[in-house]
Amino acid sequence: MKNFSRRDCLQAMAAAAGMSALAMPCMSLAAQNLVVNTYGGRWEKFWRSDLMPMFMKTAGVQTTLDVGLGKNFVANLRAAGVEKPPYSILMVNENIASLVRAEGYFEPIPAAKVPNLANVYPILRNPGDNGVRGIVSTIGIGYRKDLVKTPPKSWSDLWSNPEFKGKIGLYQIGNTAAMLFLLMTAKLYGGSQDAIDRAFAEIKKLLPFTQADWSGTLSTMLTRGDVTVAVIDFPEIVALQKKGVPVEMVLPTEGVLAFEQSFNVLKNAPAKEEAYKYLDFILRADVQEMMAREFFTSPTHMGSKLPPDLARDVPVSGERMKSIFQFDWAKVNPQVAAITDRWNREMK
Amino acid sequence: MSAVMTADAPGAAAQRDGSKPRKAGKRGPGSGAFWLIAPALVLIGVFLVLPYLNIIGMSLRTTAVGAPYGAGFTLANYASALGDRYVLGVLADTLLLGVTTVPICLLLGYPVAYHLARTRSRWGSLLYVLVLSPLLVGVVVRSFGWLILLSGNGVINRTLIDLGLLTTGLQLMNNRLGVTIALVHVFLPFMILPLVGVIQSIDPTLEQAARSLGASRLKVFWRLVLPMSWPGIQAGTILVFVLTLSAYVTPVMLGGAQVKTMSVLVVQNLIDNFQWPAGAAQALVLSACGMVAVWLYARLTGRFMKGLQ
């Protein structure tokens, strides 16, 4: 065997140094590459064709898109652990974000790093800026204009209008919208979101109602007239209107519910600075307007202005953002399993 | 009888080599066969056995809020799965759904399989495509199709009402009926395909011989074709049963709140509630029940098949 001389050693070290020098650019690129998550379908398309190219141009950050469901992202996160998260910033429904927040994955967002945070409606900013609701899709009542004689005006009409008996469409309890509806019922009839027993008693009075697993099913039921009134997100109603289905949306007098996309920066983010840039981009007034045009979401930037044609399709914006019901998910999360179980047993 | 021929092939090859025919079951790392199946074993080990062990481990963890699972180990998840009348009811419903879907698939599938196996028509391959067609469309799209057909104001009810046959619509979905209809549609190919293979391997001259000896068509079917197609019936019924137990999308979309199956509960616990330990325990209870049912069934039907080997 050949002796390992000092020259060999130097050569080996030089070679190693050369290799690492070669590897350097890739590595720094890797650190800059931001993993951005979004949902499938139209969301993925919009992220790929509009948002990502625009963000890359303005911020100079390379991005990789991770497409899935909110609950998959959480599974990925848990599989990787708090120390080595696969994301730097995560977008999920606020109720899910709250659960992960309790597990210690996120950290507060410094307002100095994300200037647009100051322009977000205060009710959408979490305490201590630990997460911000950056995209909002409001939920109210949708009904068939041709099949309903007295249009609903408030949530309580679901209970009091006899026309709706047996014709109401709700979401199944696994969907965030059903949980929102339950918590709102608790607030309206029991005085606080903790009045879960009261909410169950009230919702039981609505039986029999149809329970849809997701919005597509609810839209189909409305289109077919199997249900004439539904607790449904407004963008879904607008999509039906564009297809010529005679449906109308109602902003209930008590307030509206909302699917709130919560943006959270990971405590051990692999690309934290890039994550701040991305969040600031998402919260920009013009980006919020772009999303409103694409998804009929309500802009979360206080300076966003919707043109009249769009304002018709996005019923909640500006001053009306205050009418979105707010819930303390940290208090609800420990009860979710019990609530789901009870709903399974009682709501049929 | 091609099936029997292939089963004999390895032994025959060994004899041609001049070596002694090896007994089945004695295949150590020295034999070629072992190395042939090694990649499959690795695959099964990594992607089936390891995840299963992981699920078993998860099912024994304690529940926690603010973490995927708690620190200690417990049997409580099994106790709450097996000690709860609601969960047991859902389990029984799931098994019952399997037990009803299987015979319907068999009754509908057998004549089709027989025809496919015996046809000499040039449209035979088109028939194959028709049989496979439910598998060519995604399960969500298929279930949507059934939703439009079966709902209260769906195509079927509207047609019956417009024809004056009914005054109010029938309840065709959001119940066991709707789920069963859609499941039969989806799983029919899994019954037909194994049957076709087995029926094709029954020599048609056997039927001709029986007929020429005076047996009626019915008798030929009852005494000859049906007993000889048992391997296909067994394979098809087990496939459909197992697939029905694990079906998720169809029960969720067509069952509404009325039909809950174990898979729906498991997904609710794992995905919606993030209760991984409870969901894992329920999943294992379901697969254990499925395995016991299949084992019992295979033992019972094995008796019918003894004469065939």
JSON list of C-alpha atoms in Angstrom, two decimals, chain A residues 73-222:
[
{"chain": "A", "resi": 73, "resn": "PHE", "atom": "CA", "xyz": [-48.59, 20.37, 4.89]},
{"chain": "A", "resi": 74, "resn": "VAL", "atom": "CA", "xyz": [-49.01, 19.87, 8.61]},
{"chain": "A", "resi": 75, "resn": "ALA", "atom": "CA", "xyz": [-48.22, 16.16, 8.24]},
{"chain": "A", "resi": 76, "resn": "ASN", "atom": "CA", "xyz": [-45.02, 17.10, 6.34]},
{"chain": "A", "resi": 77, "resn": "LEU", "atom": "CA", "xyz": [-44.14, 19.56, 9.07]},
{"chain": "A", "resi": 78, "resn": "ARG", "atom": "CA", "xyz": [-44.68, 17.07, 11.86]},
{"chain": "A", "resi": 79, "resn": "ALA", "atom": "CA", "xyz": [-42.75, 14.37, 10.03]},
{"chain": "A", "resi": 80, "resn": "ALA", "atom": "CA", "xyz": [-39.75, 16.73, 9.72]},
{"chain": "A", "resi": 81, "resn": "GLY", "atom": "CA", "xyz": [-39.94, 18.11, 13.26]},
{"chain": "A", "resi": 82, "resn": "VAL", "atom": "CA", "xyz": [-39.56, 21.59, 14.75]},
{"chain": "A", "resi": 83, "resn": "GLU", "atom": "CA", "xyz": [-35.80, 21.72, 14.17]},
{"chain": "A", "resi": 84, "resn": "LYS", "atom": "CA", "xyz": [-35.72, 21.05, 10.43]},
{"chain": "A", "resi": 85, "resn": "PRO", "atom": "CA", "xyz": [-38.96, 22.29, 8.86]},
{"chain": "A", "resi": 86, "resn": "PRO", "atom": "CA", "xyz": [-39.34, 21.82, 5.08]},
{"chain": "A", "resi": 87, "resn": "TYR", "atom": "CA", "xyz": [-40.97, 25.26, 4.82]},
{"chain": "A", "resi": 88, "resn": "SER", "atom": "CA", "xyz": [-39.85, 28.75, 5.76]},
{"chain": "A", "resi": 89, "resn": "ILE", "atom": "CA", "xyz": [-43.34, 30.14, 5.54]},
{"chain": "A", "resi": 90, "resn": "LEU", "atom": "CA", "xyz": [-46.58, 28.19, 5.64]},
{"chain": "A", "resi": 91, "resn": "MET", "atom": "CA", "xyz": [-50.06, 29.09, 4.40]},
{"chain": "A", "resi": 92, "resn": "VAL", "atom": "CA", "xyz": [-52.91, 27.10, 6.02]},
{"chain": "A", "resi": 93, "resn": "ASN", "atom": "CA", "xyz": [-56.36, 27.82, 7.41]},
{"chain": "A", "resi": 94, "resn": "GLU", "atom": "CA", "xyz": [-56.01, 29.74, 10.68]},
{"chain": "A", "resi": 95, "resn": "ASN", "atom": "CA", "xyz": [-57.65, 26.95, 12.71]},
{"chain": "A", "resi": 96, "resn": "ILE", "atom": "CA", "xyz": [-54.98, 24.50, 11.51]},
{"chain": "A", "resi": 97, "resn": "ALA", "atom": "CA", "xyz": [-52.21, 27.08, 11.93]},
{"chain": "A", "resi": 98, "resn": "SER", "atom": "CA", "xyz": [-53.30, 27.60, 15.52]},
{"chain": "A", "resi": 99, "resn": "LEU", "atom": "CA", "xyz": [-52.83, 23.89, 16.20]},
{"chain": "A", "resi": 100, "resn": "VAL", "atom": "CA", "xyz": [-49.31, 23.86, 14.75]},
{"chain": "A", "resi": 101, "resn": "ARG", "atom": "CA", "xyz": [-48.50, 27.11, 16.54]},
{"chain": "A", "resi": 102, "resn": "ALA", "atom": "CA", "xyz": [-49.26, 25.38, 19.82]},
{"chain": "A", "resi": 103, "resn": "GLU", "atom": "CA", "xyz": [-46.66, 22.77, 18.87]},
{"chain": "A", "resi": 104, "resn": "GLY", "atom": "CA", "xyz": [-44.00, 25.49, 18.70]},
{"chain": "A", "resi": 105, "resn": "TYR", "atom": "CA", "xyz": [-43.24, 25.61, 14.97]},
{"chain": "A", "resi": 106, "resn": "PHE", "atom": "CA", "xyz": [-43.83, 29.31, 14.36]},
{"chain": "A", "resi": 107, "resn": "GLU", "atom": "CA", "xyz": [-42.45, 32.59, 15.67]},
{"chain": "A", "resi": 108, "resn": "PRO", "atom": "CA", "xyz": [-43.76, 36.17, 15.63]},
{"chain": "A", "resi": 109, "resn": "ILE", "atom": "CA", "xyz": [-43.32, 38.16, 12.42]},
{"chain": "A", "resi": 110, "resn": "PRO", "atom": "CA", "xyz": [-41.18, 41.30, 12.90]},
{"chain": "A", "resi": 111, "resn": "ALA", "atom": "CA", "xyz": [-43.16, 44.25, 11.55]},
{"chain": "A", "resi": 112, "resn": "ALA", "atom": "CA", "xyz": [-39.94, 45.93, 10.42]},
{"chain": "A", "resi": 113, "resn": "LYS", "atom": "CA", "xyz": [-39.15, 43.05, 8.05]},
{"chain": "A", "resi": 114, "resn": "VAL", "atom": "CA", "xyz": [-42.65, 42.96, 6.58]},
{"chain": "A", "resi": 115, "resn": "PRO", "atom": "CA", "xyz": [-43.70, 46.59, 6.01]},
{"chain": "A", "resi": 116, "resn": "ASN", "atom": "CA", "xyz": [-47.10, 45.65, 4.59]},
{"chain": "A", "resi": 117, "resn": "LEU", "atom": "CA", "xyz": [-48.10, 44.00, 7.85]},
{"chain": "A", "resi": 118, "resn": "ALA", "atom": "CA", "xyz": [-49.01, 47.48, 9.09]},
{"chain": "A", "resi": 119, "resn": "ASN", "atom": "CA", "xyz": [-51.60, 47.76, 6.31]},
{"chain": "A", "resi": 120, "resn": "VAL", "atom": "CA", "xyz": [-53.50, 44.59, 7.19]},
{"chain": "A", "resi": 121, "resn": "TYR", "atom": "CA", "xyz": [-56.91, 45.00, 8.86]},
{"chain": "A", "resi": 122, "resn": "PRO", "atom": "CA", "xyz": [-56.20, 44.80, 12.61]},
{"chain": "A", "resi": 123, "resn": "ILE", "atom": "CA", "xyz": [-58.69, 41.95, 13.20]},
{"chain": "A", "resi": 124, "resn": "LEU", "atom": "CA", "xyz": [-56.67, 39.76, 10.80]},
{"chain": "A", "resi": 125, "resn": "ARG", "atom": "CA", "xyz": [-53.43, 40.21, 12.72]},
{"chain": "A", "resi": 126, "resn": "ASN", "atom": "CA", "xyz": [-52.81, 37.61, 15.42]},
{"chain": "A", "resi": 127, "resn": "PRO", "atom": "CA", "xyz": [-51.78, 38.66, 18.93]},
{"chain": "A", "resi": 128, "resn": "GLY", "atom": "CA", "xyz": [-48.06, 39.49, 18.93]},
{"chain": "A", "resi": 129, "resn": "ASP", "atom": "CA", "xyz": [-48.07, 39.12, 15.13]},
{"chain": "A", "resi": 130, "resn": "ASN", "atom": "CA", "xyz": [-47.63, 35.39, 15.54]},
{"chain": "A", "resi": 131, "resn": "GLY", "atom": "CA", "xyz": [-49.23, 34.72, 12.16]},
{"chain": "A", "resi": 132, "resn": "VAL", "atom": "CA", "xyz": [-51.34, 36.95, 9.95]},
{"chain": "A", "resi": 133, "resn": "ARG", "atom": "CA", "xyz": [-54.52, 36.11, 8.01]},
{"chain": "A", "resi": 134, "resn": "GLY", "atom": "CA", "xyz": [-53.39, 37.16, 4.52]},
{"chain": "A", "resi": 135, "resn": "ILE", "atom": "CA", "xyz": [-56.11, 35.78, 2.25]},
{"chain": "A", "resi": 136, "resn": "VAL", "atom": "CA", "xyz": [-59.77, 35.83, 3.25]},
{"chain": "A", "resi": 137, "resn": "SER", "atom": "CA", "xyz": [-62.72, 34.13, 1.57]},
{"chain": "A", "resi": 138, "resn": "THR", "atom": "CA", "xyz": [-65.98, 35.00, 3.24]},
{"chain": "A", "resi": 139, "resn": "ILE", "atom": "CA", "xyz": [-68.82, 32.59, 3.98]},
{"chain": "A", "resi": 140, "resn": "GLY", "atom": "CA", "xyz": [-72.47, 33.57, 4.23]},
{"chain": "A", "resi": 141, "resn": "ILE", "atom": "CA", "xyz": [-75.80, 32.30, 3.01]},
{"chain": "A", "resi": 142, "resn": "GLY", "atom": "CA", "xyz": [-76.44, 31.35, -0.60]},
{"chain": "A", "resi": 143, "resn": "TYR", "atom": "CA", "xyz": [-79.94, 30.62, -1.87]},
{"chain": "A", "resi": 144, "resn": "ARG", "atom": "CA", "xyz": [-81.84, 29.77, -5.05]},
{"chain": "A", "resi": 145, "resn": "LYS", "atom": "CA", "xyz": [-83.71, 32.87, -6.23]},
{"chain": "A", "resi": 146, "resn": "ASP", "atom": "CA", "xyz": [-86.28, 30.80, -8.14]},
{"chain": "A", "resi": 147, "resn": "LEU", "atom": "CA", "xyz": [-87.01, 28.30, -5.36]},
{"chain": "A", "resi": 148, "resn": "VAL", "atom": "CA", "xyz": [-87.10, 30.57, -2.30]},
{"chain": "A", "resi": 149, "resn": "LYS", "atom": "CA", "xyz": [-90.06, 32.94, -1.77]},
{"chain": "A", "resi": 150, "resn": "THR", "atom": "CA", "xyz": [-88.73, 34.94, 1.18]},
{"chain": "A", "resi": 151, "resn": "PRO", "atom": "CA", "xyz": [-84.99, 35.50, 0.81]},
{"chain": "A", "resi": 152, "resn": "PRO", "atom": "CA", "xyz": [-83.02, 35.09, 4.04]},
{"chain": "A", "resi": 153, "resn": "LYS", "atom": "CA", "xyz": [-81.57, 38.20, 5.65]},
{"chain": "A", "resi": 154, "resn": "SER", "atom": "CA", "xyz": [-79.93, 36.83, 8.76]},
{"chain": "A", "resi": 155, "resn": "TRP", "atom": "CA", "xyz": [-78.54, 33.61, 10.14]},
{"chain": "A", "resi": 156, "resn": "SER", "atom": "CA", "xyz": [-81.62, 33.28, 12.35]},
{"chain": "A", "resi": 157, "resn": "ASP", "atom": "CA", "xyz": [-83.79, 32.99, 9.22]},
{"chain": "A", "resi": 158, "resn": "LEU", "atom": "CA", "xyz": [-82.35, 29.51, 8.74]},
{"chain": "A", "resi": 159, "resn": "TRP", "atom": "CA", "xyz": [-84.23, 28.56, 11.89]},
{"chain": "A", "resi": 160, "resn": "SER", "atom": "CA", "xyz": [-87.34, 30.67, 11.51]},
{"chain": "A", "resi": 161, "resn": "ASN", "atom": "CA", "xyz": [-88.25, 30.42, 7.79]},
{"chain": "A", "resi": 162, "resn": "PRO", "atom": "CA", "xyz": [-90.38, 27.26, 7.33]},
{"chain": "A", "resi": 163, "resn": "GLU", "atom": "CA", "xyz": [-89.56, 27.20, 3.60]},
{"chain": "A", "resi": 164, "resn": "PHE", "atom": "CA", "xyz": [-86.07, 26.02, 4.46]},
{"chain": "A", "resi": 165, "resn": "LYS", "atom": "CA", "xyz": [-87.11, 22.93, 6.43]},
{"chain": "A", "resi": 166, "resn": "GLY", "atom": "CA", "xyz": [-85.26, 19.97, 4.92]},
{"chain": "A", "resi": 167, "resn": "LYS", "atom": "CA", "xyz": [-83.75, 22.18, 2.21]},
{"chain": "A", "resi": 168, "resn": "ILE", "atom": "CA", "xyz": [-80.66, 23.46, 4.03]},
{"chain": "A", "resi": 169, "resn": "GLY", "atom": "CA", "xyz": [-77.16, 22.52, 2.90]},
{"chain": "A", "resi": 170, "resn": "LEU", "atom": "CA", "xyz": [-74.26, 22.56, 5.38]},
{"chain": "A", "resi": 171, "resn": "TYR", "atom": "CA", "xyz": [-70.73, 21.22, 5.33]},
{"chain": "A", "resi": 172, "resn": "GLN", "atom": "CA", "xyz": [-69.68, 18.02, 7.05]},
{"chain": "A", "resi": 173, "resn": "ILE", "atom": "CA", "xyz": [-67.93, 18.60, 10.34]},
{"chain": "A", "resi": 174, "resn": "GLY", "atom": "CA", "xyz": [-64.45, 17.81, 8.93]},
{"chain": "A", "resi": 175, "resn": "ASN", "atom": "CA", "xyz": [-64.68, 21.00, 6.88]},
{"chain": "A", "resi": 176, "resn": "THR", "atom": "CA", "xyz": [-63.59, 24.19, 8.63]},
{"chain": "A", "resi": 177, "resn": "ALA", "atom": "CA", "xyz": [-66.84, 25.86, 7.50]},
{"chain": "A", "resi": 178, "resn": "ALA", "atom": "CA", "xyz": [-68.93, 23.47, 9.62]},
{"chain": "A", "resi": 179, "resn": "MET", "atom": "CA", "xyz": [-66.82, 24.21, 12.67]},
{"chain": "A", "resi": 180, "resn": "LEU", "atom": "CA", "xyz": [-67.15, 27.94, 11.99]},
{"chain": "A", "resi": 181, "resn": "PHE", "atom": "CA", "xyz": [-70.92, 27.58, 11.73]},
{"chain": "A", "resi": 182, "resn": "LEU", "atom": "CA", "xyz": [-71.04, 25.67, 15.02]},
{"chain": "A", "resi": 183, "resn": "LEU", "atom": "CA", "xyz": [-68.93, 28.27, 16.86]},
{"chain": "A", "resi": 184, "resn": "MET", "atom": "CA", "xyz": [-71.01, 31.10, 15.41]},
{"chain": "A", "resi": 185, "resn": "THR", "atom": "CA", "xyz": [-74.22, 29.40, 16.51]},
{"chain": "A", "resi": 186, "resn": "ALA", "atom": "CA", "xyz": [-72.70, 29.12, 19.99]},
{"chain": "A", "resi": 187, "resn": "LYS", "atom": "CA", "xyz": [-71.97, 32.85, 19.96]},
{"chain": "A", "resi": 188, "resn": "LEU", "atom": "CA", "xyz": [-75.38, 33.86, 18.60]},
{"chain": "A", "resi": 189, "resn": "TYR", "atom": "CA", "xyz": [-77.50, 31.67, 20.84]},
{"chain": "A", "resi": 190, "resn": "GLY", "atom": "CA", "xyz": [-75.30, 31.01, 23.84]},
{"chain": "A", "resi": 191, "resn": "GLY", "atom": "CA", "xyz": [-73.44, 34.29, 24.09]},
{"chain": "A", "resi": 192, "resn": "SER", "atom": "CA", "xyz": [-69.91, 32.93, 23.52]},
{"chain": "A", "resi": 193, "resn": "GLN", "atom": "CA", "xyz": [-68.01, 30.43, 21.42]},
{"chain": "A", "resi": 194, "resn": "ASP", "atom": "CA", "xyz": [-67.79, 28.20, 24.50]},
{"chain": "A", "resi": 195, "resn": "ALA", "atom": "CA", "xyz": [-71.54, 27.50, 24.48]},
{"chain": "A", "resi": 196, "resn": "ILE", "atom": "CA", "xyz": [-71.00, 24.34, 22.43]},
{"chain": "A", "resi": 197, "resn": "ASP", "atom": "CA", "xyz": [-73.92, 22.47, 24.07]},
{"chain": "A", "resi": 198, "resn": "ARG", "atom": "CA", "xyz": [-76.30, 25.24, 23.12]},
{"chain": "A", "resi": 199, "resn": "ALA", "atom": "CA", "xyz": [-74.95, 25.27, 19.55]},
{"chain": "A", "resi": 200, "resn": "PHE", "atom": "CA", "xyz": [-75.57, 21.53, 19.22]},
{"chain": "A", "resi": 201, "resn": "ALA", "atom": "CA", "xyz": [-79.11, 21.94, 20.53]},
{"chain": "A", "resi": 202, "resn": "GLU", "atom": "CA", "xyz": [-79.82, 24.75, 18.05]},
{"chain": "A", "resi": 203, "resn": "ILE", "atom": "CA", "xyz": [-78.28, 23.07, 15.00]},
{"chain": "A", "resi": 204, "resn": "LYS", "atom": "CA", "xyz": [-80.23, 19.90, 15.78]},
{"chain": "A", "resi": 205, "resn": "LYS", "atom": "CA", "xyz": [-83.39, 21.98, 15.30]},
{"chain": "A", "resi": 206, "resn": "LEU", "atom": "CA", "xyz": [-82.33, 22.45, 11.66]},
{"chain": "A", "resi": 207, "resn": "LEU", "atom": "CA", "xyz": [-82.39, 18.70, 10.99]},
{"chain": "A", "resi": 208, "resn": "PRO", "atom": "CA", "xyz": [-82.88, 17.16, 8.49]},
{"chain": "A", "resi": 209, "resn": "PHE", "atom": "CA", "xyz": [-80.22, 19.00, 6.48]},
{"chain": "A", "resi": 210, "resn": "THR", "atom": "CA", "xyz": [-77.84, 17.87, 3.77]},
{"chain": "A", "resi": 211, "resn": "GLN", "atom": "CA", "xyz": [-74.16, 17.68, 4.69]},
{"chain": "A", "resi": 212, "resn": "ALA", "atom": "CA", "xyz": [-71.63, 18.11, 1.92]},
{"chain": "A", "resi": 213, "resn": "ASP", "atom": "CA", "xyz": [-68.04, 16.98, 2.18]},
{"chain": "A", "resi": 214, "resn": "TRP", "atom": "CA", "xyz": [-66.71, 19.97, 0.22]},
{"chain": "A", "resi": 215, "resn": "SER", "atom": "CA", "xyz": [-67.84, 23.02, -1.71]},
{"chain": "A", "resi": 216, "resn": "GLY", "atom": "CA", "xyz": [-68.08, 21.21, -5.06]},
{"chain": "A", "resi": 217, "resn": "THR", "atom": "CA", "xyz": [-70.74, 18.89, -3.66]},
{"chain": "A", "resi": 218, "resn": "LEU", "atom": "CA", "xyz": [-72.65, 21.77, -2.07]},
{"chain": "A", "resi": 219, "resn": "SER", "atom": "CA", "xyz": [-72.60, 23.66, -5.39]},
{"chain": "A", "resi": 220, "resn": "THR", "atom": "CA", "xyz": [-73.97, 20.60, -7.19]},
{"chain": "A", "resi": 221, "resn": "MET", "atom": "CA", "xyz": [-76.78, 20.23, -4.65]},
{"chain": "A", "resi": 222, "resn": "LEU", "atom": "CA", "xyz": [-77.68, 23.93, -5.04]}
]
